[in-house]
mmCIF file of C-alpha atoms in Angstrom:
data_model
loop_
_atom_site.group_PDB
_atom_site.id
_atom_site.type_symbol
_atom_site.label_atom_id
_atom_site.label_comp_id
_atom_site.label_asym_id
_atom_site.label_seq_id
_atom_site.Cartn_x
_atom_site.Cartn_y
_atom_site.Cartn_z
ATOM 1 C CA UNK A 1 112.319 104.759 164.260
ATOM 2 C CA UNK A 2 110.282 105.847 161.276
ATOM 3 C CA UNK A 3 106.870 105.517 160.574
ATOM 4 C CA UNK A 4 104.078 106.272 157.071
ATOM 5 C CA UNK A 5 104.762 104.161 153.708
ATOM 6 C CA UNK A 6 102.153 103.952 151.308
ATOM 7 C CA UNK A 7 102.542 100.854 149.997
ATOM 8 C CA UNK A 8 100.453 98.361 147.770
ATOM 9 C CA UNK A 9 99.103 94.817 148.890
ATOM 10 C CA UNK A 10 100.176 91.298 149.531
ATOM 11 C CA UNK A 11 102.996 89.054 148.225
ATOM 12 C CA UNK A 12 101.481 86.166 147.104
ATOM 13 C CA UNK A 13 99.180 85.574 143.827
ATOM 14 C CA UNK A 14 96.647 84.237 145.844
ATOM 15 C CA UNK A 15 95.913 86.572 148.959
ATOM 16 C CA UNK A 16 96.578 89.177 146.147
ATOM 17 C CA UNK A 17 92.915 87.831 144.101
ATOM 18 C CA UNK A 18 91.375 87.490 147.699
ATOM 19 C CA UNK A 19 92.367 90.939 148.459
ATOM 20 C CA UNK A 20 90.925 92.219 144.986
ATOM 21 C CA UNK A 21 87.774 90.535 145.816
ATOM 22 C CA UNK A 22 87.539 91.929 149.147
ATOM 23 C CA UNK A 23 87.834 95.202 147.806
ATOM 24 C CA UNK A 24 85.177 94.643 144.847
ATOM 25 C CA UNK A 25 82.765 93.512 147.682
ATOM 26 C CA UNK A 26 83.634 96.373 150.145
ATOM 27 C CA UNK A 27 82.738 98.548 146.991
ATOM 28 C CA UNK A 28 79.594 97.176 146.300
ATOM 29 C CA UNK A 29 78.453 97.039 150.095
ATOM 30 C CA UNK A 30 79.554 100.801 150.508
ATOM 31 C CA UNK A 31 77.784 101.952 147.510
ATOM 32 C CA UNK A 32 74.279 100.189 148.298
ATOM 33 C CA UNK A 33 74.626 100.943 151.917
ATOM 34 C CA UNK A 34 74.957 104.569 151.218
ATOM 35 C CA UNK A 35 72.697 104.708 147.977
ATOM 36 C CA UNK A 36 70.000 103.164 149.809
ATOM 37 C CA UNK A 37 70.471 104.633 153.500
ATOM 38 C CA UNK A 38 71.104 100.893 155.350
ATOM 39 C CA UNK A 39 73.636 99.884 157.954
ATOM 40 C CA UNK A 40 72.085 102.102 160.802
ATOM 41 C CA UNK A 41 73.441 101.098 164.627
ATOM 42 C CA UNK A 42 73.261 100.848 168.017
ATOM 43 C CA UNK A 43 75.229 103.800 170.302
ATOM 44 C CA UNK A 44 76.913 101.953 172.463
ATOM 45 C CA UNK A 45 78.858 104.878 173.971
ATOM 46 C CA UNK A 46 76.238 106.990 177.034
ATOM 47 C CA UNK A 47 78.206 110.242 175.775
ATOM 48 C CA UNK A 48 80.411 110.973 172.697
ATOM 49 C CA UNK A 49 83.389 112.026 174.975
ATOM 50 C CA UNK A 50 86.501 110.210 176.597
ATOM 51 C CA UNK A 51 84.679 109.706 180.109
ATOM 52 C CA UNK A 52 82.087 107.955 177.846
ATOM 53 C CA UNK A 53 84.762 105.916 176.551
ATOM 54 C CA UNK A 54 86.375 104.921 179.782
ATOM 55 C CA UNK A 55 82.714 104.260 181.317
ATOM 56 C CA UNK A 56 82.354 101.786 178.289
ATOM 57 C CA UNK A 57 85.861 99.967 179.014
ATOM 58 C CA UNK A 58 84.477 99.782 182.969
ATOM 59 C CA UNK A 59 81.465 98.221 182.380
ATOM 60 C CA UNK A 60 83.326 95.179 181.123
ATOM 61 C CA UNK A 61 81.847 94.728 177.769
ATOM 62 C CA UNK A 62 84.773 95.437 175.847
ATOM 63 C CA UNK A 63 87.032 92.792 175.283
ATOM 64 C CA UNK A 64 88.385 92.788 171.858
ATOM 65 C CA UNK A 65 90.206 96.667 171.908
ATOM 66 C CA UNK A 66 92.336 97.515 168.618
ATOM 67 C CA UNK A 67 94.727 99.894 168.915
ATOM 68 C CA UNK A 68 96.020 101.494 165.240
ATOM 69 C CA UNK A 69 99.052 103.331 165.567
ATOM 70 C CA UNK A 70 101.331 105.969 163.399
ATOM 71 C CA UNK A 71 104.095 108.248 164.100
ATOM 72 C CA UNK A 72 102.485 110.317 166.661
ATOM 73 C CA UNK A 73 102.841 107.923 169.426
ATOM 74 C CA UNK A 74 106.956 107.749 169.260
ATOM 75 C CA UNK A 75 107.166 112.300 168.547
ATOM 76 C CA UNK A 76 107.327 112.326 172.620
ATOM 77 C CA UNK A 77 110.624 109.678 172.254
ATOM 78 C CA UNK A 78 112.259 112.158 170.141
ATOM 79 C CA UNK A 79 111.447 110.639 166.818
ATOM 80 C CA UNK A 80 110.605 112.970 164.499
ATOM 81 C CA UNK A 81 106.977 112.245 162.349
ATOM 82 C CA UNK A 82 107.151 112.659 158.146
ATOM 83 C CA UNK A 83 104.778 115.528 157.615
ATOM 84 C CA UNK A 84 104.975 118.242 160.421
ATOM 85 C CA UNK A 85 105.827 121.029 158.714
ATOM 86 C CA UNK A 86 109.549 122.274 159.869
ATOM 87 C CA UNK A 87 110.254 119.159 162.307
ATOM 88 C CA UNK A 88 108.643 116.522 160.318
ATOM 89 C CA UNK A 89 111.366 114.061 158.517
ATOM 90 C CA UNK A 90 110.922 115.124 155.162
ATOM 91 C CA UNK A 91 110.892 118.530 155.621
ATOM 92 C CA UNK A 92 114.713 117.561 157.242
ATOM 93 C CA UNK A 93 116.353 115.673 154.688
ATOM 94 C CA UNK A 94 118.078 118.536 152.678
ATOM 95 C CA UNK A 95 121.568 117.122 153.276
ATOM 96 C CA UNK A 96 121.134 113.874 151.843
ATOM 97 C CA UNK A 97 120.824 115.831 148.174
ATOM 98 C CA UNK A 98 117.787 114.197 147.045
ATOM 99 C CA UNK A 99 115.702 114.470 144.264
ATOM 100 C CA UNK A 100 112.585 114.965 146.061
ATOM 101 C CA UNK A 101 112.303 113.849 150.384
ATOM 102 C CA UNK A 102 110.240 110.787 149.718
ATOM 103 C CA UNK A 103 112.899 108.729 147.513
ATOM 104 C CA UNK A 104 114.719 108.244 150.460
ATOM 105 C CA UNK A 105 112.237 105.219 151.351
ATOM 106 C CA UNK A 106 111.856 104.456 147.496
ATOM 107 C CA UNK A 107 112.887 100.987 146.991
ATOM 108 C CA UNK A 108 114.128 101.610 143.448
ATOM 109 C CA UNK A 109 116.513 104.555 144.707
ATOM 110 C CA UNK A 110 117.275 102.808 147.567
ATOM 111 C CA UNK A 111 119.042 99.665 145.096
ATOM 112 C CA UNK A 112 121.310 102.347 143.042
ATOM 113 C CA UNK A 113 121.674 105.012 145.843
ATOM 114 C CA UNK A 114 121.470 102.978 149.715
ATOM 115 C CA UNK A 115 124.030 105.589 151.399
ATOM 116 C CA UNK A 116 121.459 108.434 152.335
ATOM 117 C CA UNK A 117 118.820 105.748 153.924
ATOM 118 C CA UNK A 118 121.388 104.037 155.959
ATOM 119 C CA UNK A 119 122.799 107.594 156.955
ATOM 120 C CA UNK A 120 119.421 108.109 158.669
ATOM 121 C CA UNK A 121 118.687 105.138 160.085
ATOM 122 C CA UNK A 122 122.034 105.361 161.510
ATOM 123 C CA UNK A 123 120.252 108.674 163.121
ATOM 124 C CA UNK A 124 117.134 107.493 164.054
ATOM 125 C CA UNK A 125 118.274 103.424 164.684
ATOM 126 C CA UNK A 126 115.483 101.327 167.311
ATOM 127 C CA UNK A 127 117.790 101.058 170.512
ATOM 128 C CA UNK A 128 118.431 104.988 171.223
ATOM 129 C CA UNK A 129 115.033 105.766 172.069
ATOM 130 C CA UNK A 130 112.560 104.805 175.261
ATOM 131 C CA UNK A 131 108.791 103.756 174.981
ATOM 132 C CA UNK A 132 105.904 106.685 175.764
ATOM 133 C CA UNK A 133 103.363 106.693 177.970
ATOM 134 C CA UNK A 134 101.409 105.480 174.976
ATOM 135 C CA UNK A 135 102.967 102.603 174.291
ATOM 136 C CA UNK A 136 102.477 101.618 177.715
ATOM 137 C CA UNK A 137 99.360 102.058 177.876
ATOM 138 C CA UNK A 138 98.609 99.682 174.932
ATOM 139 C CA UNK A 139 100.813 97.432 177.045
ATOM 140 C CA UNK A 140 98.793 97.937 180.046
ATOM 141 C CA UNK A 141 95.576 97.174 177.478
ATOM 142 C CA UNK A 142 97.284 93.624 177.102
ATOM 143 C CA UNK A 143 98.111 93.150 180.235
ATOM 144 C CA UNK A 144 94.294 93.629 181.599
ATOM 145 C CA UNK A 145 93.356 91.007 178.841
ATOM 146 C CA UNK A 146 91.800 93.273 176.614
ATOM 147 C CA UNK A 147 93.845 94.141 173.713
ATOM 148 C CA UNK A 148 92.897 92.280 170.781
ATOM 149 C CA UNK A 149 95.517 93.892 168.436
ATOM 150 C CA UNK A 150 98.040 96.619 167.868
ATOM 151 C CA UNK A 151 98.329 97.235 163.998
ATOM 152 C CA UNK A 152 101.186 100.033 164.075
ATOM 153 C CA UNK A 153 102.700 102.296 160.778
ATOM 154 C CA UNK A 154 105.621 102.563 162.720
ATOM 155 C CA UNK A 155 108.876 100.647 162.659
ATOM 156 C CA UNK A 156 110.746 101.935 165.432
ATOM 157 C CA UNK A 157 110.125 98.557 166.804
ATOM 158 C CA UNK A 158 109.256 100.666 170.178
ATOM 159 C CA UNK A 159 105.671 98.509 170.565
ATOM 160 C CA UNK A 160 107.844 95.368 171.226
ATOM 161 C CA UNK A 161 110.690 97.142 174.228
ATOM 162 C CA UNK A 162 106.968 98.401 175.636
ATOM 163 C CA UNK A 163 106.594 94.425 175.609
ATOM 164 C CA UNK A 164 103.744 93.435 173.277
ATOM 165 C CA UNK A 165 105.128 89.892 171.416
ATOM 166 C CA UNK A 166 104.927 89.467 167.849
ATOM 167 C CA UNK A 167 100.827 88.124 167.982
ATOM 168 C CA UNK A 168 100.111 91.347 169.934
ATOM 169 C CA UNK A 169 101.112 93.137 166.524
ATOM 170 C CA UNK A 170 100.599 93.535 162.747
ATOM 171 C CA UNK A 171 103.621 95.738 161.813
ATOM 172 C CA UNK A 172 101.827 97.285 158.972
ATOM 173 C CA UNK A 173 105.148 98.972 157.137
ATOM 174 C CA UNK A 174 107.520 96.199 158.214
ATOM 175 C CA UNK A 175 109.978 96.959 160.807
ATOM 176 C CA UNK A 176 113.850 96.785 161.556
ATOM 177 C CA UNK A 177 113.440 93.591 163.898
ATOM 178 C CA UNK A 178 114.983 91.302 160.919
ATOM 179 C CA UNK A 179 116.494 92.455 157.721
ATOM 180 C CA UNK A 180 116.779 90.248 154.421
ATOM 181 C CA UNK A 181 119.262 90.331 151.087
ATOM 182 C CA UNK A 182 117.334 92.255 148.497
ATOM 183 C CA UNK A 183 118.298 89.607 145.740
ATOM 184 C CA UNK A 184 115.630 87.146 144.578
ATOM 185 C CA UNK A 185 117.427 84.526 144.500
ATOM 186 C CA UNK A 186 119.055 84.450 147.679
ATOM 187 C CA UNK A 187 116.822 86.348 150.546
ATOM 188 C CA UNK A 188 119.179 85.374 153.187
ATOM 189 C CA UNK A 189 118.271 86.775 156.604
ATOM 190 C CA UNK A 190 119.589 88.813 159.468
ATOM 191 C CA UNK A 191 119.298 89.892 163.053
ATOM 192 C CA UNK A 192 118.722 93.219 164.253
ATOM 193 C CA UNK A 193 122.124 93.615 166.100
ATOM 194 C CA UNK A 194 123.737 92.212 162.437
ATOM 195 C CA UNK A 195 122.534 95.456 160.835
ATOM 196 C CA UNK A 196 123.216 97.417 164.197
ATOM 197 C CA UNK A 197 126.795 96.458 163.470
ATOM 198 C CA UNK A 198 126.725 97.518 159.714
ATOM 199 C CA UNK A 199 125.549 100.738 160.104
ATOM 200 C CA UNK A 200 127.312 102.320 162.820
ATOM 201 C CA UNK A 201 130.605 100.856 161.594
ATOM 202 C CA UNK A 202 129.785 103.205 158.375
ATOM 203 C CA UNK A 203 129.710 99.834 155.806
ATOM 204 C CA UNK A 204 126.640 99.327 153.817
ATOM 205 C CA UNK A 205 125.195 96.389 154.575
ATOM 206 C CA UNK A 206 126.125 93.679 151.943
ATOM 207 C CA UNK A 207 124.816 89.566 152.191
ATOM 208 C CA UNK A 208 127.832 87.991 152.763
ATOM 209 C CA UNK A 209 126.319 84.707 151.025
ATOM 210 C CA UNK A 210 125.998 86.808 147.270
ATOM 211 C CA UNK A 211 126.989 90.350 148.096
ATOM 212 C CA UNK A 212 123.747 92.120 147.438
ATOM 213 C CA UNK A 213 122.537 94.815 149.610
ATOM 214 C CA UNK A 214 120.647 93.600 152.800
ATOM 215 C CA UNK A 215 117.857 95.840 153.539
ATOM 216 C CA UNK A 216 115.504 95.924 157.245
ATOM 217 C CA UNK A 217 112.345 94.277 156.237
ATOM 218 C CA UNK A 218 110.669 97.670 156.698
ATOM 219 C CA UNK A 219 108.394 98.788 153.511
ATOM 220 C CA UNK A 220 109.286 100.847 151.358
ATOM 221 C CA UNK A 221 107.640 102.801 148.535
ATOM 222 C CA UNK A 222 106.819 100.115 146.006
ATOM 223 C CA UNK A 223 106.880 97.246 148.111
ATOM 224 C CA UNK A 224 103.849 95.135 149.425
ATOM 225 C CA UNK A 225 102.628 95.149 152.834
ATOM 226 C CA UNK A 226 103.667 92.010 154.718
ATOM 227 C CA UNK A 227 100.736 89.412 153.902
ATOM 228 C CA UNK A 228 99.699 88.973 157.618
ATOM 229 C CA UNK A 229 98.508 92.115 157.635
ATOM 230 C CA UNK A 230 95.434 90.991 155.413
ATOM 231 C CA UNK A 231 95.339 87.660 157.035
ATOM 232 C CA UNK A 232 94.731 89.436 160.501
ATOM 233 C CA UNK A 233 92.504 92.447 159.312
ATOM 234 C CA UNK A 234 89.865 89.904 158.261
ATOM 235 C CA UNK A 235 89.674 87.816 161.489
ATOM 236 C CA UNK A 236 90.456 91.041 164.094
ATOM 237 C CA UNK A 237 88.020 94.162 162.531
ATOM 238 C CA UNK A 238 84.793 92.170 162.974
ATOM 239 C CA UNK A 239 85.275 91.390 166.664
ATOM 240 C CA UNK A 240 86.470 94.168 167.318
ATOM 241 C CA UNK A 241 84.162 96.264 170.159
ATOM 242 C CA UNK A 242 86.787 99.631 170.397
ATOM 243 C CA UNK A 243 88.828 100.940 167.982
ATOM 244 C CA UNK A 244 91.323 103.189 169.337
ATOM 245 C CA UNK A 245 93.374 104.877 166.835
ATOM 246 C CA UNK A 246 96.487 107.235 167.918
ATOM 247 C CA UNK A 247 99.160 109.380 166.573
ATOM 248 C CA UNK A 248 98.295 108.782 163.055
ATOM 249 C CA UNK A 249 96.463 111.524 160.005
ATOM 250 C CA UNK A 250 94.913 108.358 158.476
ATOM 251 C CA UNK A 251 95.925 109.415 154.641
ATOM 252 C CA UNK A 252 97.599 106.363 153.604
ATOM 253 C CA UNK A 253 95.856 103.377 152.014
ATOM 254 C CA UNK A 254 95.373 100.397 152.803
ATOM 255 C CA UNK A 255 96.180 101.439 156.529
ATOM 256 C CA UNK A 256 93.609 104.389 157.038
ATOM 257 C CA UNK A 257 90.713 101.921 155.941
ATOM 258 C CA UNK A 258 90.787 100.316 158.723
ATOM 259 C CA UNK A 259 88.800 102.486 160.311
ATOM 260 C CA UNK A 260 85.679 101.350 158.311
ATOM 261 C CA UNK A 261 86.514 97.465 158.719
ATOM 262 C CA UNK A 262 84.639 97.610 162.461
ATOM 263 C CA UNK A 263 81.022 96.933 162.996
ATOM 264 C CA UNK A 264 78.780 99.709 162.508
ATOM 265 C CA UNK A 265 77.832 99.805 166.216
ATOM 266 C CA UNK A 266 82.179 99.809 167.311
ATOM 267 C CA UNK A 267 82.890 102.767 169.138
ATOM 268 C CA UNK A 268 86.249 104.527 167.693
ATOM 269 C CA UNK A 269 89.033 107.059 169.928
ATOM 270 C CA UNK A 270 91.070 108.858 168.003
ATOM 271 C CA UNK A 271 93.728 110.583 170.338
ATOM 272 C CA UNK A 272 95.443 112.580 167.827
ATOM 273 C CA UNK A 273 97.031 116.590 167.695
ATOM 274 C CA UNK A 274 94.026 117.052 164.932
ATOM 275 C CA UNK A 275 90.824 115.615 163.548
ATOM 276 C CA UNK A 276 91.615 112.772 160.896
ATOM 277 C CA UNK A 277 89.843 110.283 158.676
ATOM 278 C CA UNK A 278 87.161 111.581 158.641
ATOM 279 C CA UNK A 279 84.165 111.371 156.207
ATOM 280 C CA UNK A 280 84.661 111.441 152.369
ATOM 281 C CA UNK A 281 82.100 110.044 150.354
ATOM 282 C CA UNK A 282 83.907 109.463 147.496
ATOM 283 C CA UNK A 283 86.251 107.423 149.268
ATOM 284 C CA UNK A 284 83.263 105.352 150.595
ATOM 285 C CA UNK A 285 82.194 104.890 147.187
ATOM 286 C CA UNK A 286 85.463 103.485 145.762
ATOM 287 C CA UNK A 287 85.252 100.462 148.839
ATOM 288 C CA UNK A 288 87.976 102.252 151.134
ATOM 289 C CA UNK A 289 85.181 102.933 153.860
ATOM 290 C CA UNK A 290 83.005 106.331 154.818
ATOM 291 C CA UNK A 291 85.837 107.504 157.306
ATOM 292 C CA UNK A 292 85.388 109.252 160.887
ATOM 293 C CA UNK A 293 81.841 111.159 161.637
ATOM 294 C CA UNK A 294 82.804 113.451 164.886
ATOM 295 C CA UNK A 295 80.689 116.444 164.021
ATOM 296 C CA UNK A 296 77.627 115.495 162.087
ATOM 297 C CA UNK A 297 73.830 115.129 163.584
ATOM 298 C CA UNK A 298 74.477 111.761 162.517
ATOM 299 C CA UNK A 299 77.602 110.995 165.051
ATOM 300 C CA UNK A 300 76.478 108.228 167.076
ATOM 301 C CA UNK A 301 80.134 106.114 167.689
ATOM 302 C CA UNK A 302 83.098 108.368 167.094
ATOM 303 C CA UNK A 303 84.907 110.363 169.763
ATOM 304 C CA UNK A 304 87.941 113.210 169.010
ATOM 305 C CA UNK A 305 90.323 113.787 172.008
ATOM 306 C CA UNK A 306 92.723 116.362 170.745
ATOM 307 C CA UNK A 307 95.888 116.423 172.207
ATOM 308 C CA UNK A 308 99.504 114.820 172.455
ATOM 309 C CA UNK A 309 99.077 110.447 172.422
ATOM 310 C CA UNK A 310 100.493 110.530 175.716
ATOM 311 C CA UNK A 311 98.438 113.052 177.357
ATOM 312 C CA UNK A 312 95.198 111.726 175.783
ATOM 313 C CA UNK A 313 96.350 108.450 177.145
ATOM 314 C CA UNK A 314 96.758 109.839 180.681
ATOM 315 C CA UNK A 315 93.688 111.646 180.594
ATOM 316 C CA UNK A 316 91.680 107.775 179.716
ATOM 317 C CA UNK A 317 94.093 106.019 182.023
ATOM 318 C CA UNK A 318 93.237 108.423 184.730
ATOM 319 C CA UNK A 319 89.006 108.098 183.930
ATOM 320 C CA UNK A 320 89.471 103.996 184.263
ATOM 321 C CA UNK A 321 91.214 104.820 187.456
ATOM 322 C CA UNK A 322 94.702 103.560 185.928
ATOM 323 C CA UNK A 323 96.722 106.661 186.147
ATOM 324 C CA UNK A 324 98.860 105.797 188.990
ATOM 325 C CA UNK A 325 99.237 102.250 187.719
ATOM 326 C CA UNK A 326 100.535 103.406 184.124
ATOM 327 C CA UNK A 327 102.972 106.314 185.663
ATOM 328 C CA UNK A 328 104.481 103.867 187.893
ATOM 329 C CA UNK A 329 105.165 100.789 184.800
ATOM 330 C CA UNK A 330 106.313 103.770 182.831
ATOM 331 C CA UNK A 331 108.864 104.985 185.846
ATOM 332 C CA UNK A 332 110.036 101.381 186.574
ATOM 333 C CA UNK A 333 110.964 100.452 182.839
ATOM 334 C CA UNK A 334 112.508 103.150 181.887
ATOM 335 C CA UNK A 335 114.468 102.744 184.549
ATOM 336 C CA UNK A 336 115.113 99.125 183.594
ATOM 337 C CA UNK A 337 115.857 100.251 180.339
ATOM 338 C CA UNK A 338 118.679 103.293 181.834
ATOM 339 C CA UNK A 339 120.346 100.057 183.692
ATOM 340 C CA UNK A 340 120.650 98.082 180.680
ATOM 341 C CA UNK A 341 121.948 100.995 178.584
ATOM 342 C CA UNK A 342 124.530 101.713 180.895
ATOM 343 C CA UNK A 343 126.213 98.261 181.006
ATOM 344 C CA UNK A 344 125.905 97.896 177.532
ATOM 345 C CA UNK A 345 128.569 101.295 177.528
ATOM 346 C CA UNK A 346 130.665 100.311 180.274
ATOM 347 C CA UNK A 347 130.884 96.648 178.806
ATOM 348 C CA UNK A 348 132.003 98.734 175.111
ATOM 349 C CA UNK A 349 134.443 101.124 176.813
ATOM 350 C CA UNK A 350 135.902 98.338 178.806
ATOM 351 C CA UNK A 351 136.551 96.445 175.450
ATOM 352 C CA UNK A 352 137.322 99.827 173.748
ATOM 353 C CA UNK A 353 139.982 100.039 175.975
ATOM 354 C CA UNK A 354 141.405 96.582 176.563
ATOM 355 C CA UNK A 355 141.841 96.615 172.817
ATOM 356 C CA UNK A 356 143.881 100.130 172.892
ATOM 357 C CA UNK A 357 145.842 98.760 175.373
ATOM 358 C CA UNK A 358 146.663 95.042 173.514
ATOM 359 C CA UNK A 359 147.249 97.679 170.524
ATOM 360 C CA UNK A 360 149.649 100.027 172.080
ATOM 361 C CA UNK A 361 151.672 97.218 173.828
ATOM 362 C CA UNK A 362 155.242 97.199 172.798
ATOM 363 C CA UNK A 363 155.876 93.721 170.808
ATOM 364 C CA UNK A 364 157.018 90.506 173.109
ATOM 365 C CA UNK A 365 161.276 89.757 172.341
ATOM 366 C CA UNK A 366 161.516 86.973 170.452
ATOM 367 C CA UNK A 367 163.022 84.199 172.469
ATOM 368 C CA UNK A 368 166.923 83.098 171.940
ATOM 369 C CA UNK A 369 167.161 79.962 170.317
#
């Protein structure tokens, strides 16, 4: 489904001071590195291109691949992104009479108005839409042993029907897999097909323990990111040896700093429809990392391929001489997925129908005593 939240950090007191020191740290490393011109690498890529990319994953010295992930990947499904201008979700969400597009996904609206988000997710709700070819690919990643991580934006919950398990991914902005009563006090929690059942029967979803509204443990404006997400940054970034980042314009924090969390000698791929994150010293000053260097004399690790996620993925699956491999897992679970889809309807219009017919039926005569 959806995909970009801004959001601020952690849930608990302590990861929050741990965080807060990380950050103080990264600041102080980022300003000495760049005030005093240290941190120089190795190129490990022969050629700043995608064939030097897929010659790098050949030669069997990368083992520890992180994929980062944002709305751009799922466009191809037919899930619309937030910011492209006419087709982007916000620039779509005129008939839910809001004050401004982004309070949809504010959590504060959300409590006193819930009827426009749940209109759209009933819209845009995981289930309706297939995996891409990038999403397979990442799968394919796993399946050759070499995918460290996926940390997605998205919650579409597309990553996990492409079959990556929960510790092949850091859900970043939460995602629609469970859902949880907003109340403090109670935080009961349910299932995915729970809140399938609420929303397309048209009833906002209330706890049935205390009658609060249940919300998908997606994040919203306001919220904190889950606190695995920190947990897992700090063990996967430094082992990392390719960073390949997809589908995403790398503007929202703490997500986009990822990029600067790799060692200085990490390659990084960004497969996107336009150039992002990349250098801005003042960022690199305030500890959120010196961004993406594509075009300088300096560029020594970073490597553009501009186009959709899914070509740019056929393109590198084609260089490691995977092509035919990907097309044909793409092909067969799709078609897996078209099976399942249609016995799900025939098994709902056969009880749509036996319970038409139970309701039309003219009422048994009561037996003569």
């Amino acid at each position: 489904m959806l995909v970009l939240f801004p959001m601020q950090e952690q849930s608990d007191d302590s990861s929050e001071d741990e965080a807060a020191g990380d950050t103080d740290m990264d600041f102080l490393r980022n300003l000495f590195s760049s005030a005093l011109g240290l941190g120089s690498a190795e190129k490990v890529l022969d050629e700043l291109t995608l064939d030097g990319v897929a010659r790098y994953i050949n030669s069997g010295k990368c083992k520890n691949i992180i994929c980062m992930v944002g709305a751009g990947i799922s466009t191809s499904a037919g899930i619309p992104d937030f910011r492209s201008p006419g087709t982007g979700l916000y620039a779509n969400l005129q008939k839910y009479n809001l004050p401004y597009p982004e309070a949809i996904f504010q959590i504060d609206y959300f409590k006193k108005h819930p009827e426009p988000f749940f209109a759209l997710a009933r819209e845009l709700y995981p289930g309706q839409f297939k995996p891409t070819i990038c999403h397979y690919f990442m799968k394919m990643l796993k399946d050759k042993g070499i995918l460290r991580r996926c940390y997605t934006q998205n919650i579409d919950t597309l990553e996990r029907v492409a079959g990556l398990e929960g510790d092949d991914l850091i859900e970043a902005h939460g995602t629609f897999y469970t859902s949880h009563c907003v109340s403090f006090c109670c935080r009961k929690e349910y299932s995915l097909e729970w809140m399938k059942e609420k929303i397309f029967s048209d009833d906002i979803p209330k706890c049935d323990k205390c009658s609060s509204l249940v919300k998908p443990d997606i994040v919203f404006f306001g919220e904190n990111l889950p606190a695995r997400f920190f947990t897992s940054m700090k063990m996967d970034f430094p082992r990392c040896d390719l960073l390949i980042v997809m589908g995403t314009s790398l503007q929202v924090q703490p997500f986009a700093s990822l990029v600067s969390r790799v060692s200085k000698s990490c390659p990084r791929l960004l497969i996107n429809m336009e150039k992002a994150g990349q250098v801005n010293p003042m960022m690199g000053l305030f500890g959120f990392g010196e961004g993406m260097d594509f075009d300088s004399d300096k560029a020594y690790r970073d490597v553009a391929h501009i186009s959709t996620c899914d070509d740019g993925c056929l393109a590198l699956a084609d260089l490691l001489g995977w092509k035919e491999e990907l097309e044909e897992l793409v092909k067969k679970e799709h078609t897996k997925i078209d099976s399942q889809d249609a016995k799900e309807k025939a098994s709902e219009n056969k009880g749509a129908t036996a319970k038409a017919s139970s309701a039309s039926a003219p009422p048994e005569p009561k037996a003569e005593e």
